[in-house]
Coordinates of C-alpha atoms and ligand atoms in Angstrom, one line a residue:
M360 CA 25.0 21.8 9.2
D361 CA 26.0 22.8 5.7
K362 CA 23.5 22.8 2.9
S363 CA 25.7 20.9 0.5
L364 CA 26.3 18.2 3.1
V365 CA 22.5 17.8 3.4
F366 CA 22.3 17.8 -0.4
Y367 CA 24.9 15.0 -0.7
C368 CA 23.0 13.1 2.0
I369 CA 19.8 13.4 -0.1
L370 CA 21.7 12.2 -3.2
F371 CA 23.2 9.3 -1.3
I372 CA 19.8 8.2 0.1
L373 CA 18.1 8.4 -3.3
I374 CA 20.8 6.5 -5.2
G375 CA 21.4 4.0 -2.3
E376 CA 17.7 3.2 -2.1
F377 CA 17.6 2.7 -5.9
I378 CA 20.6 0.4 -5.8
L379 CA 19.2 -1.6 -2.9
A380 CA 15.8 -2.0 -4.6
T381 CA 17.4 -3.0 -7.9
V382 CA 19.6 -5.6 -6.3
M383 CA 16.6 -7.1 -4.5
N384 CA 14.6 -7.2 -7.7
Y385 CA 17.5 -8.9 -9.5
L386 CA 18.0 -11.5 -6.7
N387 CA 14.3 -12.2 -6.8
A388 CA 14.2 -12.5 -10.6
K389 CA 17.1 -15.0 -10.6
R390 CA 14.8 -17.4 -8.8
F391 CA 11.9 -17.1 -11.2
K392 CA 12.9 -20.3 -12.8
D393 CA 13.6 -22.3 -9.6
P394 CA 11.8 -25.7 -9.5
I395 CA 8.4 -25.5 -7.9
P396 CA 8.2 -27.0 -4.4
K397 CA 6.5 -30.4 -4.3
D398 CA 3.6 -29.2 -2.2
L399 CA 2.7 -26.6 -4.8
S400 CA 3.0 -28.9 -7.9
D401 CA -0.7 -28.8 -8.4
V402 CA -1.0 -25.0 -8.5
Y403 CA -0.2 -24.5 -12.2
N404 CA -0.3 -26.8 -15.2
L405 CA 2.6 -26.5 -17.7
E406 CA 0.9 -23.8 -19.8
E407 CA -0.2 -21.7 -16.8
Y408 CA 3.3 -22.0 -15.3
A409 CA 4.9 -20.7 -18.5
K410 CA 2.3 -17.8 -18.4
S411 CA 3.2 -17.0 -14.8
Q412 CA 6.9 -17.0 -15.7
D413 CA 6.2 -14.6 -18.5
Y414 CA 4.1 -12.4 -16.2
K415 CA 6.9 -12.2 -13.6
L416 CA 9.5 -11.3 -16.2
T417 CA 7.4 -8.7 -17.9
N418 CA 6.7 -7.0 -14.6
Y419 CA 10.4 -7.2 -13.6
K420 CA 11.5 -5.5 -16.8
F421 CA 8.8 -2.9 -16.5
G422 CA 9.8 -2.2 -12.9
I423 CA 13.4 -1.6 -13.9
F424 CA 12.3 0.9 -16.5
T425 CA 9.9 2.8 -14.2
S426 CA 12.4 3.0 -11.3
I427 CA 15.1 4.4 -13.6
F428 CA 12.6 6.9 -14.8
S429 CA 11.6 8.0 -11.3
L430 CA 15.2 8.3 -10.1
T431 CA 16.2 10.3 -13.2
L432 CA 13.2 12.6 -12.8
I433 CA 14.0 13.5 -9.2
L434 CA 17.7 13.9 -9.9
L435 CA 17.0 16.3 -12.8
F436 CA 14.6 18.2 -10.5
L437 CA 17.3 18.5 -7.8
F438 CA 20.1 19.4 -10.2
F439 CA 18.2 21.8 -12.4
G440 CA 16.3 23.8 -9.8
G441 CA 12.9 22.1 -10.3
F442 CA 11.9 22.7 -6.7
A443 CA 13.0 26.4 -6.8
W444 CA 10.9 26.8 -9.9
A445 CA 7.8 25.4 -8.2
D446 CA 8.6 27.5 -5.1
N447 CA 8.9 30.7 -7.1
I448 CA 5.5 30.2 -8.7
A449 CA 4.0 29.5 -5.3
Q450 CA 5.5 32.7 -3.8
S451 CA 4.4 34.8 -6.7
Q452 CA 0.8 33.8 -6.2
S453 CA 0.3 34.7 -2.5
E454 CA 1.9 36.1 0.6
N455 CA 0.1 33.5 2.7
I456 CA 2.4 30.5 3.6
I457 CA -0.5 28.0 3.7
I458 CA -1.6 29.0 0.2
Q459 CA 2.1 28.9 -1.0
A460 CA 2.5 25.4 0.4
L461 CA -0.8 24.2 -1.3
I462 CA 0.4 25.6 -4.7
F463 CA 3.9 24.1 -4.2
F464 CA 2.6 20.7 -3.4
G465 CA -0.1 20.9 -6.0
I466 CA 2.5 21.5 -8.7
I467 CA 4.8 18.8 -7.5
M468 CA 2.2 16.1 -6.8
I469 CA -0.2 16.7 -9.7
G470 CA 2.9 17.1 -12.0
S471 CA 4.5 13.9 -11.0
D472 CA 1.2 12.1 -11.2
I473 CA 0.6 13.3 -14.7
L474 CA 4.1 12.1 -15.7
N475 CA 3.2 8.7 -14.2
I476 CA 0.0 8.3 -16.1
P477 CA 1.7 6.7 -19.2
F478 CA 3.2 4.1 -16.8
S479 CA 0.0 3.2 -15.0
Y480 CA -1.8 3.2 -18.4
Y481 CA 0.8 0.8 -19.8
Q482 CA 0.6 -1.4 -16.7
T483 CA -3.2 -1.6 -16.9
F484 CA -4.0 -1.7 -20.6
I485 CA -0.9 -3.5 -22.0
I486 CA 0.5 -5.8 -19.2
E487 CA -2.6 -6.6 -17.2
E488 CA -4.6 -6.8 -20.4
K489 CA -2.2 -9.2 -22.1
F490 CA -2.4 -11.6 -19.1
G491 CA -6.2 -11.4 -19.0
F492 CA -6.5 -9.6 -15.7
N493 CA -7.7 -6.2 -16.8
K494 CA -11.4 -5.3 -16.7
T495 CA -10.9 -1.6 -16.4
S496 CA -12.4 0.5 -19.2
K497 CA -10.5 3.6 -20.3
A498 CA -13.3 5.8 -19.0
T499 CA -13.0 4.2 -15.5
F500 CA -9.3 4.6 -15.6
F501 CA -9.4 8.4 -16.2
V502 CA -12.5 9.0 -13.9
D503 CA -10.6 7.1 -11.1
K504 CA -7.6 9.5 -11.6
L505 CA -9.9 12.6 -11.4
K506 CA -11.6 11.2 -8.2
Q507 CA -8.2 10.5 -6.7
W508 CA -7.0 14.0 -7.4
A509 CA -10.2 15.5 -5.9
M510 CA -9.6 13.4 -2.8
T511 CA -6.0 14.4 -2.6
V512 CA -6.9 18.1 -2.9
V513 CA -9.7 17.9 -0.3
V514 CA -8.1 15.5 2.3
G515 CA -4.4 16.2 1.7
G516 CA -4.9 19.9 1.2
G517 CA -7.0 20.1 4.3
I518 CA -4.5 18.3 6.5
L519 CA -1.6 20.2 5.1
S520 CA -3.3 23.5 5.8
L521 CA -4.1 22.5 9.4
V522 CA -0.5 21.4 10.0
I523 CA 1.0 24.7 8.8
W524 CA -1.6 26.5 10.8
F525 CA -0.5 24.5 13.9
F526 CA 3.1 25.4 13.1
Q527 CA 2.4 29.2 12.9
W528 CA 0.5 29.0 16.1
A529 CA 2.5 26.6 18.3
G530 CA 6.0 26.6 16.7
T531 CA 7.9 23.3 17.0
N532 CA 5.2 22.0 19.3
F533 CA 3.1 21.7 16.1
W534 CA 4.1 18.1 16.0
L535 CA 1.9 17.2 19.0
Y536 CA -1.2 18.8 17.5
T537 CA -0.5 17.2 14.2
W538 CA -0.1 13.9 15.8
A539 CA -3.5 14.2 17.5
L540 CA -5.0 15.2 14.2
V541 CA -3.5 12.3 12.3
A542 CA -4.5 9.9 15.1
V543 CA -8.1 11.0 15.0
F544 CA -8.1 10.9 11.2
T545 CA -6.6 7.4 11.1
L546 CA -9.2 6.1 13.5
F547 CA -12.0 7.8 11.7
M548 CA -10.8 6.4 8.3
N549 CA -10.5 2.9 9.7
L550 CA -14.1 3.0 11.0
F551 CA -15.7 4.8 8.0
Y552 CA -13.4 4.2 5.0
S553 CA -15.8 1.4 3.7
K554 CA -18.8 3.7 4.1
L555 CA -17.4 7.0 2.8
I556 CA -14.5 6.3 0.4
V557 CA -15.1 2.9 -1.2
P558 CA -18.6 3.9 -2.6
L559 CA -16.8 6.7 -4.6
F560 CA -15.0 3.9 -6.6
N561 CA -17.1 0.7 -6.2
K562 CA -20.5 -0.7 -5.6
Q563 CA -21.0 -2.8 -2.5
E564 CA -24.0 -4.7 -1.5
P565 CA -24.8 -6.9 1.5
L566 CA -24.2 -10.5 0.8
E567 CA -27.5 -12.0 -0.4
A568 CA -29.4 -14.6 1.6
G569 CA -28.5 -18.2 0.6
S570 CA -26.3 -21.1 1.5
L571 CA -23.1 -19.1 1.5
K572 CA -24.5 -16.5 3.9
E573 CA -25.9 -19.3 6.1
K574 CA -22.5 -21.1 6.3
I575 CA -20.8 -17.8 7.2
E576 CA -23.3 -17.0 9.9
N577 CA -23.1 -20.5 11.3
Y578 CA -19.4 -20.2 11.5
A579 CA -19.5 -16.7 13.1
A580 CA -22.0 -17.9 15.7
Q581 CA -19.8 -20.9 16.5
V582 CA -16.8 -18.7 17.3
G583 CA -18.9 -16.1 19.0
F584 CA -18.2 -13.3 16.5
D585 CA -20.9 -10.7 16.1
L586 CA -20.8 -10.2 12.3
Q587 CA -23.6 -7.9 11.1
N588 CA -21.9 -6.6 8.0
I589 CA -20.8 -8.8 5.2
F590 CA -20.5 -7.0 1.9
V591 CA -19.8 -8.0 -1.7
I592 CA -17.8 -5.4 -3.7
N593 CA -17.7 -5.3 -7.5
G594 CA -13.9 -5.8 -7.8
S595 CA -14.6 -7.3 -11.2
K596 CA -15.1 -3.7 -12.5
R597 CA -11.3 -3.3 -12.6
S598 CA -9.6 -6.7 -12.4
T599 CA -10.1 -10.4 -12.3
K600 CA -7.8 -10.6 -9.2
A601 CA -9.7 -11.6 -6.1
N602 CA -9.5 -10.4 -2.5
A603 CA -11.2 -10.1 0.9
Y604 CA -10.6 -7.8 3.7
F605 CA -11.6 -6.8 7.2
S606 CA -12.2 -3.2 8.3
G607 CA -13.4 -1.2 11.3
F608 CA -14.0 -2.4 14.8
G609 CA -16.8 -2.4 17.4
K610 CA -20.2 -1.8 15.7
E611 CA -18.5 -0.7 12.5
K612 CA -16.6 -3.9 11.8
R613 CA -17.3 -5.5 8.4
V614 CA -16.0 -8.1 6.1
T615 CA -15.8 -7.2 2.4
L616 CA -15.6 -10.0 -0.2
Y617 CA -14.8 -9.3 -3.8
D618 CA -17.3 -10.7 -6.3
T619 CA -14.3 -12.3 -8.0
L620 CA -13.6 -14.2 -4.9
I621 CA -17.1 -15.5 -4.7
N622 CA -16.8 -16.6 -8.4
D623 CA -13.5 -18.3 -8.0
L624 CA -13.9 -20.2 -4.7
E625 CA -16.2 -22.9 -3.4
E626 CA -18.4 -21.9 -0.4
E627 CA -16.2 -23.8 2.1
E628 CA -13.2 -22.1 0.8
I629 CA -14.8 -18.7 1.2
V630 CA -15.8 -19.5 4.8
A631 CA -12.1 -20.5 5.4
V632 CA -10.9 -17.2 4.0
L633 CA -13.4 -15.4 6.2
A634 CA -12.3 -17.4 9.2
H635 CA -8.8 -16.2 8.5
E636 CA -10.0 -12.6 8.5
I637 CA -11.9 -13.1 11.7
G638 CA -8.7 -14.5 13.1
H639 CA -7.0 -11.2 12.5
Y640 CA -9.7 -9.5 14.5
K641 CA -9.8 -12.0 17.4
K642 CA -6.0 -12.0 17.7
K643 CA -6.2 -8.2 18.0
H644 CA -4.0 -7.6 14.9
I645 CA -6.3 -4.8 13.7
I646 CA -5.8 -2.8 17.0
F647 CA -2.1 -3.6 17.0
N648 CA -1.7 -2.3 13.4
L649 CA -3.6 0.9 14.2
A650 CA -1.8 1.6 17.4
T651 CA 1.6 1.0 15.8
S652 CA 0.9 3.1 12.8
I653 CA -0.2 6.0 15.1
L654 CA 3.0 5.5 17.2
L655 CA 5.2 5.5 14.2
T656 CA 3.5 8.7 12.9
G657 CA 4.3 10.3 16.3
L658 CA 7.9 9.3 16.0
M659 CA 8.2 10.7 12.5
L660 CA 6.5 14.0 13.5
L661 CA 8.8 14.3 16.6
I662 CA 11.9 14.0 14.4
L663 CA 10.3 16.4 11.8
S664 CA 9.9 19.0 14.6
L665 CA 13.7 18.8 15.3
F666 CA 14.5 19.5 11.6
I667 CA 11.8 21.8 10.5
N668 CA 13.5 25.0 11.6
N669 CA 16.8 24.0 10.1
P670 CA 17.1 26.2 6.9
E671 CA 19.6 23.7 5.4
V672 CA 16.9 21.1 5.1
S673 CA 15.0 23.4 2.8
L674 CA 17.9 24.9 1.0
A675 CA 19.4 21.5 0.2
I676 CA 16.6 20.8 -2.3
G677 CA 17.6 24.0 -4.2
V678 CA 15.0 26.5 -3.2
N679 CA 16.1 30.2 -2.7
R680 CA 14.7 30.6 0.8
P681 CA 13.7 28.3 3.6
S682 CA 10.1 27.4 4.0
F683 CA 7.9 24.8 5.8
H684 CA 6.9 23.1 2.5
A685 CA 10.5 22.9 1.1
A686 CA 11.7 21.5 4.5
L687 CA 8.9 18.9 4.2
I688 CA 10.3 17.6 0.9
G689 CA 13.9 17.6 2.2
F690 CA 12.8 15.9 5.4
G691 CA 10.7 13.4 3.5
I692 CA 13.8 12.1 1.6
L693 CA 16.1 12.2 4.7
Y694 CA 13.5 10.3 6.7
S695 CA 13.0 7.5 4.1
P696 CA 15.8 5.2 5.4
I697 CA 14.1 5.2 8.8
S698 CA 10.7 4.5 7.2
E699 CA 12.3 1.7 5.3
I700 CA 13.4 0.2 8.6
T701 CA 10.0 0.7 10.3
G702 CA 8.4 -0.8 7.1
L703 CA 10.6 -3.9 7.5
L704 CA 9.4 -4.3 11.1
M705 CA 5.8 -3.9 10.1
N706 CA 6.2 -6.5 7.4
H707 CA 7.8 -8.8 9.9
F708 CA 4.8 -8.5 12.3
S709 CA 2.4 -8.7 9.4
R710 CA 3.9 -12.1 8.2
K711 CA 3.7 -13.4 11.8
F712 CA 0.1 -12.3 12.0
E713 CA -0.7 -14.2 8.8
Y714 CA 0.4 -17.4 10.4
Q715 CA -1.7 -16.7 13.5
A716 CA -4.8 -15.9 11.4
D717 CA -4.2 -19.1 9.4
D718 CA -3.8 -21.1 12.6
Y719 CA -7.0 -19.5 13.9
A720 CA -8.9 -20.6 10.7
K721 CA -7.3 -24.1 11.0
H722 CA -8.4 -24.6 14.6
T723 CA -11.9 -23.1 14.4
Y724 CA -12.8 -24.2 10.9
A725 CA -10.5 -26.3 8.8
A726 CA -7.1 -26.2 7.1
L727 CA -7.9 -27.9 3.8
P728 CA -10.3 -25.4 2.3
L729 CA -7.9 -22.6 3.2
V730 CA -5.0 -24.5 1.5
T731 CA -7.1 -25.0 -1.7
S732 CA -8.3 -21.4 -1.6
L733 CA -4.8 -20.0 -1.3
K734 CA -3.7 -22.2 -4.2
K735 CA -6.5 -21.0 -6.4
L736 CA -5.9 -17.4 -5.5
S737 CA -2.2 -17.7 -6.3
K738 CA -3.0 -19.4 -9.6
N739 CA -5.5 -16.8 -10.6
S740 CA -3.1 -14.0 -9.9
L741 CA -0.2 -15.8 -11.5
S742 CA 1.8 -15.2 -8.3
N743 CA 5.4 -16.0 -7.8
L744 CA 5.8 -19.4 -6.0
T745 CA 9.6 -19.2 -5.6
P746 CA 10.5 -15.7 -4.2
H747 CA 14.0 -15.0 -2.9
P748 CA 14.1 -15.0 0.9
A749 CA 15.8 -11.5 1.0
Y750 CA 13.0 -10.1 -1.2
V751 CA 10.4 -11.7 1.1
F752 CA 12.1 -10.2 4.2
M753 CA 12.0 -6.7 2.6
H754 CA 8.7 -6.6 0.7
Y755 CA 6.3 -9.4 1.7
S756 CA 3.5 -8.5 4.1
H757 CA 2.3 -12.2 3.7
P758 CA 4.5 -15.3 3.9
P759 CA 5.2 -17.1 0.6
L760 CA 2.5 -19.6 -0.3
I761 CA 4.7 -22.6 0.4
D762 CA 5.4 -21.5 4.0
R763 CA 1.7 -20.9 4.7
I764 CA 0.7 -24.2 3.3
R765 CA 3.4 -26.1 5.3
N766 CA 2.2 -24.3 8.4
L767 CA -1.5 -25.2 7.6
K768 CA -0.6 -28.8 7.0
A769 CA 1.7 -29.1 10.1
Ligands
LIG1087 ZN1 -4.4 -12.1 6.5

């Protein structure tokens, strides 16, 4: 392999992905003004519909701007020796390759995150604010950033150090040890994320006794689901948008409801949403997703191990000498078309699972409260009721509202 060939591959991938994403966004935007399907005519009134149109268009334009910025930034970095600059700093600080890698990634990741702050600031305090979604204070915004960085340094830095240590010790077999490490970490996070990480950002309390809790417990008993942990999280600290999710398994399984969800929906609708979440568990979607993500990580690490000792993969990003950390960057870009494809597959399964969970809620509880809750949630997040099928195929982890409602009413 020749390093300029690899360099051109990298350019081709970066620009190709940009063009693909832009075309998809454009196709989707062309349907913003499509007539609303009859089954969804009661989601918005005229004024809300106009507001949702405005919201979609604002986000579309902002998306064009940010994606051009990101592409330009990485191209400038590639053409003007940005990676070599970060690599030279890393090398001048230490002889140890683990410390070099930590400094290198520290510069790249913290640097790109700082450059992205104005964009996420604009998204939160101008766009979300304008449409009435934002509840985040400026203090929360910046404290969140600091906490995220601290987590990246501790967790990301820890894992990166171990991976390079495996590499020094086991050569190309490092991928097997890394795979085991990531698998254990993924399982651990799935079990304890709600207990360990969520409290760093939010308050969560057990759902208080009352008619809602009674209804949920009655339903859970009826389907034979041992539900000990129902928590309410203060999502309203950051946004008015509502959500509910399931996490963990075995004794650690828990359902988390946003306080915004409890405010927006009737009790029957909340039970219906919960029935959908329990459906995911009963239909083994949680286990399937975990197992697949671990398998896909294994595949990626195996391919990485075939490329990692190839000096061209490092040199193609413009550094002066090959290294594990430079090869990781080069590999990350070269692998991205494959991860786009595995992402498509995962989205495909995810959409299928949504229908299955909806069916579960329909058969064990009722379809109507789920229909009305989905409509309310769509209305309250000003969501797009007429997405382009190609865009759905690529990006949607959930089927469009109209398809879910047709399935629930069938
Ligand atoms: Zn779901």
